[in-house]
Coordinates of C-alpha atoms in Angstrom, one line a residue:
X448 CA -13.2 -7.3 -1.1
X449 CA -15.9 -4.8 0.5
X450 CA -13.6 -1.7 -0.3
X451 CA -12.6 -1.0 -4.1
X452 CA -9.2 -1.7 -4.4
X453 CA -8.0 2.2 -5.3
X454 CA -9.8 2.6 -1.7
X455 CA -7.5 -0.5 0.0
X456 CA -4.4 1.2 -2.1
X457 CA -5.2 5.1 -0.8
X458 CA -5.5 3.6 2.8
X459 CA -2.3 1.5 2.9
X460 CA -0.1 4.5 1.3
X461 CA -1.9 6.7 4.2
X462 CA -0.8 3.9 6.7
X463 CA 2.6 3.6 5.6
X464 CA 3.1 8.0 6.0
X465 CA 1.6 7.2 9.3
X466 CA 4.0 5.0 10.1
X467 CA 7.0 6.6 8.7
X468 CA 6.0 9.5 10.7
X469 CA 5.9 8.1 13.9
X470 CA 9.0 6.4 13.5
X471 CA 10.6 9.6 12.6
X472 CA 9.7 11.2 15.9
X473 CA 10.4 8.2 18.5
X474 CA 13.9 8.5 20.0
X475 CA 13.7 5.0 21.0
X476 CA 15.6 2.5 18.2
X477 CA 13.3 -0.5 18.9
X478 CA 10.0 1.8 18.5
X479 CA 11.7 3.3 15.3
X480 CA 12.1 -0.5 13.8
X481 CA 9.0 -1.4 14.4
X482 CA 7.4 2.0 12.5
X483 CA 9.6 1.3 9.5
X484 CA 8.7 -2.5 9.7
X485 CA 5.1 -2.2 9.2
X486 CA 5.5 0.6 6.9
X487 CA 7.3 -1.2 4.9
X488 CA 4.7 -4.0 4.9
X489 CA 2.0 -1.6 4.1
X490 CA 4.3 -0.5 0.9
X491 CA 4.3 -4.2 -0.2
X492 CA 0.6 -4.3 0.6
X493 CA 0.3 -0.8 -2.0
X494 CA 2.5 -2.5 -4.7
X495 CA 0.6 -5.6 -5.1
X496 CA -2.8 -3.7 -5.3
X497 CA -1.6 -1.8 -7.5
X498 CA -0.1 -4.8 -9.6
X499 CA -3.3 -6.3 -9.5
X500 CA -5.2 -3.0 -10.6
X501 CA -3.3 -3.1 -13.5
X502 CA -3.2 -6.2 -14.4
X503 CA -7.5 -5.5 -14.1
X504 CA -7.3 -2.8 -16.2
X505 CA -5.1 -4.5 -18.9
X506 CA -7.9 -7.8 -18.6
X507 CA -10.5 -5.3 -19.3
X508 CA -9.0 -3.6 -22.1
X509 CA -7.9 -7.6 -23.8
X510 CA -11.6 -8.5 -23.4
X511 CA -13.0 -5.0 -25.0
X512 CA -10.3 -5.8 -28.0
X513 CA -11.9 -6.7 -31.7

């Protein structure tokens, strides 16, 4: 991955505002779907780097144990 993954997480939780903000300000329903659609994908995309930064750190602390 050429970004650290805290970088990857910071930039899909900025997407996903983004997102959530432009679907609050579109009157039209389709546009609106389609905001809340990807931010929701971006919120996945958040979770599961953050599952896997965890389940780093955890790795790293088994491999430090006596």
């Amino acid at each position: 991955m050429p970004k650290s993954l805290l970088e990857n997480l910071d930039h899909y939780l900025e997407q996903a505002a983004s997102c959530r903000k432009q679907a609050a300000s579109t009157d039209l329903a389709k546009e609106r779907e389609r905001y809340n659609k990807a931010a929701a994908s971006f919120e996945r995309l958040a979770d599961m780097a953050r599952r896997v930064q965890h389940k780093r750190s955890s790795e790293n602390v088994d491999s430090h144990a006596p």
